[in-house]
XYZ file of C-alpha atoms in Angstrom:
753
model
C 0.407 0.298 0.119
C 2.924 2.565 1.118
C 6.053 2.871 -0.760
C 9.054 5.389 -0.357
C 9.040 8.568 -3.391
C 10.781 11.889 -3.845
C 9.190 14.650 -2.375
C 8.545 15.707 -6.248
C 8.153 12.175 -7.484
C 4.906 14.389 -9.146
C 6.447 16.872 -11.472
C 7.760 16.504 -14.752
C 9.166 18.138 -16.936
C 6.316 19.990 -18.890
C 5.893 21.094 -15.477
C 8.777 23.439 -15.409
C 8.148 24.282 -19.468
C 4.710 25.330 -18.940
C 4.701 26.899 -16.109
C 3.239 29.840 -17.754
C 0.315 28.165 -18.739
C -0.395 27.244 -14.797
C 0.033 23.306 -15.241
C 0.774 22.360 -11.502
C -2.136 22.949 -10.272
C -0.628 24.230 -6.021
C -2.973 25.361 -3.829
C -3.034 25.929 -0.044
C -6.159 24.719 1.630
C -8.835 26.670 2.162
C -12.614 26.434 2.813
C -14.585 26.003 -0.470
C -18.046 28.276 -0.105
C -19.158 26.428 -4.268
C -20.937 23.542 -4.160
C -19.148 21.930 -7.015
C -15.851 24.474 -7.317
C -13.357 22.324 -8.950
C -11.113 25.679 -7.941
C -11.081 24.228 -4.711
C -9.431 21.296 -5.125
C -7.586 20.972 -8.182
C -6.113 17.134 -9.366
C -2.764 17.621 -7.289
C -2.958 20.133 -4.195
C 0.514 20.760 -1.767
C -0.572 21.252 1.052
C 3.064 22.077 2.994
C 6.075 21.933 1.567
C 8.516 18.788 1.993
C 10.805 18.370 6.046
C 11.999 14.841 4.751
C 13.442 12.862 2.222
C 11.085 9.863 3.204
C 7.657 10.666 1.441
C 5.385 7.503 1.808
C 2.544 6.784 -1.080
C -0.819 5.862 0.064
C -3.126 4.832 -2.584
C -6.923 5.318 -1.796
C -9.655 4.445 -3.894
C -12.989 6.151 -2.859
C -16.747 5.473 -4.192
C -18.285 8.195 -3.802
C -15.397 10.976 -4.370
C -16.631 11.845 -8.063
C -17.424 15.315 -7.646
C -15.473 18.325 -6.167
C -17.905 18.663 -3.476
C -16.139 16.165 -2.070
C -12.951 16.577 -3.012
C -12.562 19.822 -1.532
C -14.109 18.009 2.098
C -11.136 16.010 1.598
C -8.596 18.272 0.887
C -9.793 20.728 4.260
C -9.732 17.905 6.389
C -6.683 15.958 5.476
C -5.776 19.117 5.007
C -5.610 19.764 9.458
C -3.583 16.405 9.522
C 0.403 17.126 10.775
C 2.628 14.917 7.701
C -0.097 15.191 5.407
C 2.300 17.028 2.530
C 0.642 16.220 -1.080
C -2.996 15.118 -2.328
C -3.868 14.262 -5.687
C -7.309 13.292 -7.057
C -7.895 11.403 -9.696
C -11.651 11.728 -10.459
C -12.059 9.268 -12.939
C -10.984 6.655 -11.211
C -11.867 8.264 -7.703
C -8.687 7.436 -6.433
C -6.511 9.185 -3.517
C -3.212 10.034 -3.294
C -1.683 11.077 0.055
C 1.705 11.863 0.219
C 2.801 11.381 3.872
C 5.715 11.115 6.549
C 4.625 10.131 9.564
C 0.910 11.002 9.415
C 0.224 6.327 9.154
C -2.353 4.993 6.991
C -5.066 4.654 9.378
C -5.684 8.540 11.040
C -5.846 8.622 6.704
C -8.876 6.947 7.088
C -10.370 7.888 9.451
C -10.315 11.987 8.418
C -11.916 10.172 5.671
C -14.860 8.173 7.714
C -15.473 11.083 9.619
C -16.716 12.780 6.583
C -19.407 10.073 5.281
C -16.790 8.439 3.031
C -15.432 5.066 2.688
C -11.197 4.965 1.554
C -10.757 1.755 0.411
C -6.383 0.626 0.359
C -4.520 0.671 -2.880
C -1.646 -0.893 -3.433
C 0.759 0.493 -6.012
C -0.130 -2.169 -8.655
C -3.530 -2.045 -8.295
C -4.010 2.232 -8.121
C -3.548 2.909 -12.561
C -6.242 0.470 -12.662
C -9.890 1.774 -13.674
C -12.591 2.097 -10.840
C -15.035 -0.667 -10.783
C -19.025 0.429 -11.530
C -19.630 1.770 -8.363
C -22.781 -0.465 -5.686
C -26.543 1.643 -7.369
C -28.695 2.607 -5.285
C -31.590 1.180 -4.046
C -34.893 2.708 -6.103
C -37.620 1.857 -3.703
C -36.431 4.447 -1.385
C -36.662 6.994 -4.226
C -40.019 6.056 -5.733
C -40.943 6.212 -1.843
C -40.199 9.995 -1.467
C -41.660 10.575 -5.287
C -45.210 9.445 -4.221
C -45.080 10.556 -1.004
C -43.983 14.134 -1.762
C -47.244 13.803 -4.539
C -49.645 12.463 -1.946
C -48.968 15.368 0.473
C -49.000 17.598 -2.165
C -52.283 16.149 -3.703
C -53.792 15.740 0.500
C -52.761 19.765 0.990
C -53.951 20.999 -2.142
C -57.609 18.605 -1.875
C -57.960 19.556 1.807
C -59.845 16.183 3.125
C -57.394 15.442 5.975
C -55.765 17.191 9.003
C -52.645 19.291 8.567
C -50.768 16.424 10.904
C -51.583 13.797 7.882
C -49.761 16.015 5.418
C -47.162 16.260 7.936
C -46.180 12.904 8.623
C -46.979 12.011 4.930
C -44.194 14.720 3.951
C -41.927 13.622 6.432
C -42.251 9.732 5.369
C -40.718 11.934 1.039
C -38.380 13.788 3.431
C -36.883 11.205 5.368
C -37.066 8.274 2.913
C -34.703 10.699 -0.516
C -33.532 12.986 2.024
C -30.860 11.084 4.797
C -28.413 10.901 3.137
C -29.047 14.145 2.074
C -29.084 15.856 5.311
C -26.331 13.706 6.813
C -23.937 15.220 4.009
C -25.364 18.633 4.319
C -24.318 18.686 8.036
C -20.608 17.450 7.485
C -20.080 20.241 4.774
C -21.931 22.682 7.398
C -19.083 21.604 9.936
C -16.329 22.330 7.679
C -17.995 25.382 7.320
C -18.516 24.539 3.239
C -21.571 25.398 1.264
C -21.905 22.781 -0.964
C -25.228 21.766 -2.727
C -26.416 19.929 0.026
C -26.066 22.180 3.233
C -27.796 24.703 1.062
C -30.373 22.454 0.137
C -30.681 20.966 3.467
C -31.452 24.874 4.969
C -33.775 25.300 2.731
C -36.216 21.801 3.576
C -35.512 22.532 7.291
C -36.840 25.854 7.178
C -39.697 24.696 4.733
C -40.941 22.328 7.869
C -39.854 25.096 9.953
C -42.537 27.898 9.093
C -45.080 24.964 7.795
C -44.201 24.479 4.719
C -44.408 20.654 4.569
C -45.823 19.081 1.014
C -43.818 21.879 -0.252
C -40.184 20.458 1.430
C -41.583 17.284 0.566
C -41.320 18.038 -3.068
C -37.667 19.676 -2.774
C -36.231 17.276 -1.548
C -37.871 14.597 -3.830
C -36.530 17.476 -6.752
C -33.833 17.294 -5.752
C -32.483 14.087 -5.461
C -34.071 12.867 -8.947
C -31.864 15.743 -10.921
C -28.981 14.352 -8.921
C -29.576 10.963 -9.522
C -30.147 11.655 -13.463
C -26.683 14.245 -12.951
C -24.666 11.787 -12.490
C -25.655 9.714 -14.681
C -25.262 11.764 -16.889
C -21.825 13.002 -15.812
C -20.483 9.191 -15.758
C -21.298 9.703 -19.793
C -18.634 12.480 -19.868
C -16.218 9.835 -17.069
C -17.329 6.747 -19.863
C -15.948 8.900 -22.477
C -12.366 8.428 -20.810
C -12.851 5.518 -19.054
C -13.858 3.404 -22.485
C -10.534 3.511 -23.582
C -8.999 1.632 -20.764
C -11.800 -0.697 -22.515
C -10.191 -1.312 -25.897
C -7.119 -3.267 -25.063
C -7.283 -7.115 -24.808
C -7.117 -8.797 -21.340
C -5.243 -12.021 -23.498
C -2.403 -12.215 -25.408
C -1.339 -15.097 -27.102
C 2.755 -15.153 -26.139
C 5.095 -18.191 -27.366
C 6.453 -19.025 -25.085
C 10.937 -21.116 -24.628
C 10.203 -23.920 -25.374
C 8.068 -23.088 -28.776
C 4.923 -23.425 -27.539
C 2.109 -20.569 -27.453
C -0.001 -20.227 -25.227
C -2.233 -17.189 -23.988
C -1.447 -14.649 -21.229
C -1.907 -11.579 -18.709
C -1.234 -8.443 -21.395
C 0.394 -7.402 -17.607
C 2.317 -10.761 -17.501
C 3.788 -10.387 -21.063
C 8.098 -9.439 -20.444
C 9.178 -6.973 -22.798
C 11.158 -8.805 -26.189
C 8.476 -11.592 -25.981
C 6.517 -12.601 -29.403
C 3.055 -11.937 -29.361
C 0.894 -13.667 -32.093
C -2.189 -12.069 -32.862
C -5.343 -13.409 -35.293
C -7.744 -11.751 -38.047
C -10.309 -10.211 -36.169
C -8.795 -9.499 -32.539
C -7.079 -6.612 -30.511
C -3.749 -6.307 -30.541
C -2.404 -6.260 -26.886
C 0.351 -4.511 -26.552
C 2.543 -2.227 -28.311
C 5.217 -3.524 -30.505
C 7.403 -4.055 -34.216
C 6.269 -6.181 -36.729
C 8.701 -9.764 -36.868
C 6.161 -11.260 -39.971
C 2.634 -11.441 -41.672
C 0.738 -8.917 -43.488
C -2.507 -6.868 -42.256
C -3.922 -4.488 -42.270
C -4.499 -3.126 -38.564
C -7.863 -0.317 -37.693
C -5.898 2.319 -36.225
C -8.402 4.226 -35.445
C -9.239 4.267 -31.313
C -4.698 5.000 -31.238
C -4.551 7.249 -34.104
C -7.994 8.782 -35.132
C -7.403 7.790 -38.833
C -10.775 6.145 -41.044
C -8.635 3.388 -43.085
C -6.806 0.768 -41.860
C -3.018 0.627 -42.331
C -1.192 -2.191 -44.339
C 1.337 -3.537 -41.545
C 4.447 -5.572 -42.183
C 7.063 -7.132 -40.652
C 9.291 -4.102 -39.102
C 5.943 -2.262 -38.559
C 4.872 -0.294 -35.613
C 1.825 -1.673 -33.614
C -0.519 -0.534 -31.363
C -2.114 -1.863 -28.425
C -5.469 -1.018 -28.628
C -6.168 -1.763 -32.234
C -7.597 -4.125 -34.630
C -5.803 -6.837 -36.765
C -8.300 -7.288 -39.518
C -6.530 -9.216 -41.649
C -4.319 -12.079 -41.779
C -1.954 -13.431 -38.775
C 0.195 -11.170 -37.381
C 3.640 -12.221 -34.845
C 5.210 -9.332 -32.728
C 7.574 -8.050 -31.336
C 6.754 -6.474 -27.874
C 8.263 -2.946 -27.471
C 6.544 -1.184 -23.925
C 4.617 -2.544 -21.215
C 1.040 -3.217 -21.116
C 1.282 -0.173 -18.393
C 4.147 1.852 -20.373
C 1.949 1.714 -24.179
C 0.475 4.154 -26.048
C -2.725 4.409 -25.513
C -1.436 3.334 -22.186
C 0.116 7.132 -21.732
C -2.873 8.434 -24.363
C -5.306 7.623 -21.044
C -2.770 8.943 -18.388
C -2.587 11.989 -20.492
C -5.862 12.874 -20.839
C -6.872 12.367 -17.289
C -3.593 15.102 -15.841
C -5.002 17.373 -18.564
C -8.124 17.393 -16.572
C -6.330 18.562 -13.571
C -5.192 22.005 -15.085
C -8.411 23.952 -15.285
C -8.690 26.007 -18.243
C -8.956 30.016 -18.266
C -12.886 29.655 -17.822
C -13.127 27.630 -15.129
C -11.332 29.556 -13.788
C -13.225 32.544 -14.299
C -16.249 30.657 -13.086
C -14.925 29.188 -9.882
C -13.303 32.472 -8.554
C -16.263 33.446 -9.769
C -18.778 31.666 -7.422
C -16.559 31.680 -4.434
C -17.558 35.266 -4.289
C -21.146 34.812 -5.457
C -22.224 31.915 -2.897
C -21.737 33.352 0.481
C -23.164 36.146 -1.495
C -26.532 35.979 -1.826
C -26.298 33.675 1.435
C -25.885 36.659 3.460
C -28.733 38.325 0.794
C -31.287 35.824 1.948
C -30.347 35.675 5.200
C -30.955 40.051 5.074
C -34.431 39.334 2.943
C -35.333 37.451 5.427
C -35.107 39.722 8.480
C -34.737 42.997 7.388
C -38.320 43.555 5.690
C -39.819 42.168 8.779
C -37.631 44.430 10.869
C -37.581 47.506 8.986
C -40.430 47.679 7.227
C -43.298 45.975 8.808
C -43.599 42.949 6.731
C -44.930 39.501 7.272
C -42.038 37.421 8.950
C -43.834 34.164 7.136
C -43.916 35.053 3.959
C -40.227 37.190 3.435
C -38.399 33.561 5.447
C -40.103 31.544 2.715
C -38.509 33.818 -0.038
C -35.268 34.246 1.931
C -35.839 29.935 1.012
C -36.297 30.529 -2.120
C -33.366 32.467 -2.943
C -31.176 29.800 -1.206
C -32.272 27.361 -3.238
C -31.611 30.122 -6.743
C -28.506 31.158 -4.811
C -26.467 27.606 -5.607
C -24.279 28.132 -8.593
C -23.841 24.153 -9.084
C -25.267 24.451 -12.701
C -22.658 27.065 -13.161
C -19.781 25.657 -11.648
C -20.452 21.844 -13.428
C -20.902 23.234 -17.170
C -16.801 24.048 -17.501
C -15.747 21.226 -16.350
C -17.711 19.030 -18.254
C -17.618 20.558 -20.697
C -13.904 20.653 -21.126
C -13.911 16.084 -20.293
C -15.940 15.894 -22.842
C -13.680 18.401 -25.686
C -10.555 16.268 -24.506
C -12.683 12.917 -25.065
C -13.984 14.521 -27.717
C -10.577 15.572 -29.431
C -8.641 12.283 -28.651
C -11.320 10.102 -30.619
C -10.031 11.429 -33.649
C -6.471 11.286 -33.185
C -5.392 14.578 -30.732
C -4.373 15.016 -27.711
C -5.227 17.810 -26.138
C -3.195 18.447 -22.591
C -5.408 20.458 -21.072
C -7.910 22.648 -20.721
C -6.037 26.289 -21.396
C -5.081 24.702 -24.731
C -8.695 23.394 -26.068
C -10.184 26.873 -25.049
C -6.541 28.538 -26.472
C -6.837 27.016 -29.913
C -9.986 29.150 -30.624
C -7.476 32.899 -30.106
C -4.842 31.010 -32.768
C -5.164 33.166 -35.856
C -0.640 32.464 -36.933
C 0.423 28.799 -38.095
C 3.907 28.257 -38.006
C 4.502 24.554 -39.464
C 8.015 22.628 -40.660
C 8.849 21.099 -43.699
C 9.526 17.677 -43.219
C 7.542 15.219 -42.517
C 4.831 18.103 -41.664
C 3.666 19.082 -45.208
C 5.568 16.606 -46.744
C 6.962 12.910 -46.294
C 9.880 13.137 -45.017
C 11.474 10.249 -47.671
C 12.724 11.501 -50.736
C 11.341 9.691 -54.591
C 12.618 10.472 -57.526
C 10.180 12.518 -59.801
C 12.600 13.450 -62.526
C 14.659 11.384 -65.038
C 16.016 12.595 -68.112
C 18.941 10.667 -70.843
C 21.640 13.234 -72.048
C 23.314 11.312 -74.108
C 20.962 9.152 -76.905
C 23.711 6.393 -77.179
C 22.962 5.656 -72.236
C 18.672 5.650 -73.475
C 19.066 2.490 -72.477
C 22.484 1.656 -69.220
C 21.649 5.700 -67.827
C 19.711 4.271 -65.032
C 21.275 1.308 -64.249
C 24.252 2.494 -63.302
C 23.078 4.993 -61.611
C 21.173 3.194 -59.721
C 24.369 0.726 -58.662
C 25.933 3.603 -57.700
C 23.203 5.487 -56.258
C 22.700 1.373 -54.226
C 26.012 1.852 -52.898
C 25.384 5.139 -50.421
C 23.353 5.567 -48.363
C 22.683 9.416 -48.574
C 18.795 10.147 -49.179
C 18.989 11.090 -52.832
C 20.776 8.415 -53.673
C 18.746 6.005 -51.645
C 15.446 7.202 -53.691
C 17.255 7.041 -56.818
C 17.674 2.830 -56.206
C 14.191 2.922 -54.796
C 12.883 3.993 -58.467
C 15.277 1.597 -60.272
C 14.347 -1.180 -58.003
C 10.516 0.022 -58.945
C 10.957 -0.778 -62.440
C 13.130 -4.071 -62.397
C 16.265 -2.253 -63.525
C 19.122 -5.042 -63.430
C 21.991 -3.605 -61.381
C 25.871 -3.613 -62.687
C 29.023 -4.995 -60.979
C 30.731 -1.829 -59.475
C 34.806 -1.544 -58.795
C 36.777 1.363 -57.229
C 33.319 3.463 -55.491
C 34.246 6.460 -54.020
C 32.327 8.221 -51.960
C 32.924 12.481 -52.484
C 32.034 14.162 -49.360
C 29.681 17.007 -49.571
C 30.127 16.383 -54.103
C 27.931 12.459 -55.007
C 29.880 9.280 -55.457
C 32.050 7.114 -58.283
C 33.139 3.863 -59.492
C 34.069 1.506 -62.235
C 30.978 -0.284 -63.767
C 32.448 -2.407 -67.154
C 35.868 -1.261 -66.918
C 34.410 2.788 -67.607
C 34.471 5.222 -64.315
C 31.430 7.130 -63.943
C 30.176 9.391 -61.401
C 27.257 11.040 -60.034
C 26.855 13.853 -58.500
C 25.519 17.629 -57.598
C 26.371 20.336 -59.536
C 29.364 20.756 -57.554
C 30.885 17.889 -58.945
C 29.517 18.789 -62.316
C 31.185 22.114 -61.798
C 34.767 20.986 -60.316
C 35.381 18.413 -62.959
C 35.406 21.142 -65.287
C 31.529 19.543 -66.936
C 29.463 22.125 -66.764
C 27.799 24.135 -69.691
C 25.299 27.311 -69.966
C 22.250 25.364 -71.494
C 23.098 22.166 -68.965
C 22.882 25.233 -65.702
C 19.755 26.420 -67.286
C 18.599 23.360 -66.964
C 19.472 22.485 -63.762
C 18.474 25.893 -62.219
C 14.870 25.597 -63.820
C 14.662 22.300 -62.017
C 15.806 23.657 -58.239
C 13.337 26.326 -58.705
C 11.059 23.846 -57.847
C 11.860 22.736 -54.637
C 14.035 19.511 -56.011
C 17.594 17.962 -56.146
C 19.358 17.206 -59.209
C 22.297 14.976 -59.203
C 24.288 14.054 -62.651
C 25.664 10.882 -64.442
C 28.452 11.383 -66.298
C 31.562 10.219 -67.465
C 34.334 12.157 -68.991
C 33.115 13.137 -71.973
C 30.378 14.984 -70.365
C 26.667 14.363 -68.463
C 24.758 11.350 -69.635
C 21.429 11.539 -67.085
C 19.924 13.947 -64.878
C 17.452 13.071 -62.354
C 15.794 14.532 -59.661
C 14.954 14.315 -56.450
C 11.941 15.787 -54.000
C 10.756 15.574 -51.022
C 7.115 14.549 -52.216
C 4.049 16.875 -50.949
C 1.221 14.934 -48.586
C -2.531 15.648 -50.315
C -3.194 16.058 -46.692
C -0.925 19.168 -46.551
C -3.017 20.828 -49.358
C -6.706 20.180 -47.727
C -5.234 21.680 -43.792
C -4.027 24.417 -45.403
C -7.364 25.581 -47.146
C -9.243 24.738 -44.571
C -6.329 26.838 -42.103
C -6.964 29.615 -44.169
C -10.948 28.793 -44.118
C -11.061 29.415 -40.149
C -9.080 32.950 -41.060
C -5.203 31.239 -40.217
C -2.504 32.748 -42.474
C 0.557 30.495 -42.717
C 4.140 30.307 -42.466
C 6.812 27.342 -43.147
C 10.252 27.812 -41.000
C 12.611 24.793 -42.675
C 15.638 24.409 -42.549
C 15.712 23.586 -46.368
C 17.456 26.075 -48.930
C 14.982 29.496 -50.560
C 14.476 27.851 -53.272
C 13.188 24.739 -52.212
C 10.711 26.056 -48.743
C 9.476 28.879 -51.633
C 8.750 26.048 -54.329
C 7.033 23.572 -51.297
C 4.719 26.592 -49.868
C 3.071 27.812 -53.280
C 2.605 23.441 -53.539
C -0.311 23.482 -50.947
C -0.884 27.695 -50.680
C 1.757 28.487 -46.950
C 1.721 32.259 -47.426
C 4.835 32.915 -46.405
C 7.653 30.962 -46.457
C 11.667 31.055 -44.760
C 14.962 29.314 -45.361
C 18.000 28.211 -44.566
C 16.760 28.364 -40.507
C 18.306 26.798 -37.966
C 16.610 25.953 -34.603
C 17.101 29.336 -33.582
C 15.423 30.976 -36.370
C 12.896 29.376 -36.337
C 12.459 30.344 -32.183
C 12.910 33.981 -33.977
C 10.715 33.703 -36.272
C 8.112 33.019 -33.506
C 8.990 35.689 -30.750
C 9.122 38.518 -34.186
C 5.396 37.184 -34.946
C 5.084 37.781 -31.166
C 6.320 41.427 -31.585
C 3.408 42.177 -34.301
C 0.660 40.506 -31.835
C 0.029 37.898 -33.118
C -0.614 34.200 -31.376
C 1.229 31.598 -33.127
C 0.874 28.063 -32.752
C 4.619 26.018 -34.443
C 3.437 22.554 -36.039
C 6.927 19.928 -35.351
C 8.422 16.978 -35.481
C 12.061 17.183 -35.285
C 14.583 18.073 -31.978
C 15.042 20.893 -34.492
C 11.652 22.246 -33.467
C 11.046 22.013 -29.714
C 12.809 25.803 -28.715
C 10.237 27.444 -31.173
C 7.892 24.701 -30.095
C 8.223 24.970 -26.191
C 7.655 29.050 -27.370
C 4.969 28.794 -29.315
C 1.153 29.307 -27.712
C 0.016 26.121 -28.917
C 3.114 23.410 -30.048
C 1.653 20.561 -31.903
C 3.826 17.082 -32.463
C 3.204 15.354 -35.535
C 2.845 11.832 -35.620
C 2.999 10.748 -31.431
C 2.206 7.478 -31.917
C 5.293 5.466 -30.338
C 6.896 8.189 -29.891
C 8.461 8.364 -26.416
C 8.676 11.349 -25.658
C 6.002 13.659 -27.627
C 2.818 12.269 -26.254
C 4.667 13.538 -22.880
C 5.671 17.214 -23.925
C 3.813 18.125 -26.753
C 1.110 21.165 -26.383
C -0.937 19.475 -28.552
C 0.265 16.217 -29.845
C -1.252 14.124 -33.412
C -0.971 10.616 -33.519
C -0.643 10.952 -36.973
C 1.004 12.722 -39.361
C -2.336 14.380 -41.166
C -2.285 17.960 -41.351
C -6.153 17.871 -41.193
C -6.385 17.412 -37.506
C -5.136 21.167 -36.388
C -7.994 22.653 -38.563
C -10.646 19.801 -36.554
C -8.602 21.210 -33.066
C -9.476 24.279 -33.391
C -13.187 24.241 -34.961
C -13.256 22.023 -31.456
C -12.013 24.931 -29.382
C -14.125 27.499 -31.036
C -17.232 25.211 -30.711
C -16.088 24.334 -27.317
C -15.291 28.230 -26.364
C -19.471 28.471 -27.781
C -21.074 25.974 -25.560
C -19.205 27.617 -23.066
C -20.868 30.485 -23.083
C -23.808 29.529 -23.242
C -23.545 27.735 -19.892
C -22.227 30.703 -18.139
C -25.226 32.421 -19.759
C -27.820 30.653 -19.275
C -27.018 29.730 -15.818
C -26.949 33.649 -14.837
C -29.911 34.042 -17.075
C -31.771 31.305 -15.329
C -30.616 32.358 -11.512
C -31.050 36.109 -12.300
C -34.992 35.590 -13.571
C -35.798 33.581 -10.482
C -33.735 36.082 -7.999
C -36.875 39.088 -9.735
C -39.941 36.180 -9.700
C -38.668 35.189 -6.144
C -39.291 39.645 -4.742
C -42.761 39.527 -6.937
C -43.665 36.049 -4.295
C -44.600 34.355 -6.986
C -41.675 32.065 -7.287
C -41.928 28.437 -4.386
C -39.953 26.339 -3.668
C -39.858 22.676 -5.425
C -40.048 25.468 -8.753
C -37.127 26.664 -7.360
C -35.204 23.577 -7.497
C -36.815 22.709 -10.771
C -35.552 25.507 -12.754
C -31.637 24.831 -10.428
C -31.445 21.331 -11.218
C -32.739 21.470 -14.594
C -30.706 24.872 -15.554
C -27.711 21.907 -14.248
C -28.757 19.441 -16.116
C -29.495 21.554 -19.718
C -25.483 22.634 -19.063
C -24.199 19.493 -18.308
C -26.257 17.951 -22.356
C -24.854 20.801 -23.385
C -21.632 19.724 -23.142
C -22.089 15.761 -23.799
C -23.058 17.560 -27.219
C -19.666 17.307 -28.005
C -19.198 13.744 -27.731
C -21.085 13.362 -31.510
C -18.807 11.741 -33.416
């Protein structure tokens, strides 16, 4: 259950790299005055600085900890215990991590039990397991409460029974459905926390004290019914992440030492083990194909709509589906370290980084709730004392205000929308590392892009071939490919690959030489040939104005040209280029439709940069850039007031990626560092995911605005109606919980495919 950890074991490089974005949620314990305030209990809470190197980590499963309400109570309670240094909450799996020194686990369990919650100790191995579905509460108490509340209202309206009968039936409704609410409310009041349970307990008790028994019963029933519906609705957002965990099969067919194949639990499969997967099966672990050919549906990881062909040497990912043929692959990552596991962990961690709107709402609710509570108290007392008002009427209106006061709809609207957005993006193969980036995407107005591997395939191919000496019509490509095949330069490999695809037979090469920075040379059938660039042609004195013009024309198209030469002059030329992805053109067009300008930042020569930019429609291209130059370009755009994103896939892009408002890492699937360090990781190399991300960000912002306006608007209307005396308690509950459900359902719209 306990394991030693260093005091700062939770911090990663990413925390430090992006501290300006408020990634780490360190805060001192303080009392919350909102019903579901996520701000009061962020995912990671540093209670006090570490004073010891012997810090223990204890983990607990708390089934009832599924809302920031419980999170805040736990934080405030454990914050009073000596030796508790840090808390980390995982509401998705209902797991609490406690970093402590001399505080024993029994004291921690007792402190949590005092809040009416049960903490089940976990060992380190089980901490990452998905939470089992909580036991469903029996339905009959709520049913009894509803029938009794309706009966009390009916008897009271008809007036055929004495008041004590109405009170008795109403009391049955309150006790059968509301004992849990009262218990939670009392605990919250003792903790000086005005959450929804505390406010509802005060309102129902007040209604009983002024003789409004039927309304008190209906208020309690409606509240508990709405809480049940809301919990089920929130489970959908929670399950959107939890469902990813079900993608990996429990068993894998593994080769044993004696050559036999047996099924093992994927958690027991060792690195380097050989695993077989049949057609139609899910792949259980990350690995590299050793034998077999098949197509694999990678949509759960990369969001690709079409299956990807796999053969020896290709990577496969846990959770993807093998479709056509049998494959055998070598395991490259343990079950807990697979690409899918890292995606799930990243999305869960992202929920702890509060988005700007969520921070605003939480700060607003901390002021709003106690202010309205004080206002309700003033409404109950001042008019009767100062203006001769009727005590009964004004206390009743104050109770209605108290019910309306809870900002539950306002507070819950932001996290459920953010979680839905993060989950929707993950389904599309877009891994967003926090709500701050999900919201920030809509503000981008300039996007900088690397060229190789981002806009282009990053794999040069032969695009042009021309024979300059007619006598060599049949032999030129064979000789060039024979020389190129002895080199590992990307341009040479492209020429050799093109010849291989055409089935051209190669010649033996004697006395081969690599000419640094110029090309290669060798003897074929006793004749020395050279295969090299423009510079080599100049050195050999074999250039001409006509050849210069031809080379210049190809180079202006962004192509690299090499020539085959013998002692008399050029025999053939070959042009090689890194081809543009079809998806890049469409992606740039979509970005322009969204009003986002683009600039290419590349280390290639300016001619190539301009040619590629023209092909895909990029607004501006800059070539011959070192990593520091790319960073300077981002700084220059910032100085002009631009909101800049940066897309890249290489180490040389790291400074610019870190400086940009949002850094996008291309083709992150299977990359050890990209998922951990990028702000947004595109799991495949499809650039169209960036406009999809921007559209999702804008949709998320629209829904957040709608939810805030809806929540505040309904409360404003009811506050006005309350002063007219037209609002009733059950109407207030219906409106308050009704708008809570509306904002939840509105936020869940992001999960639609």
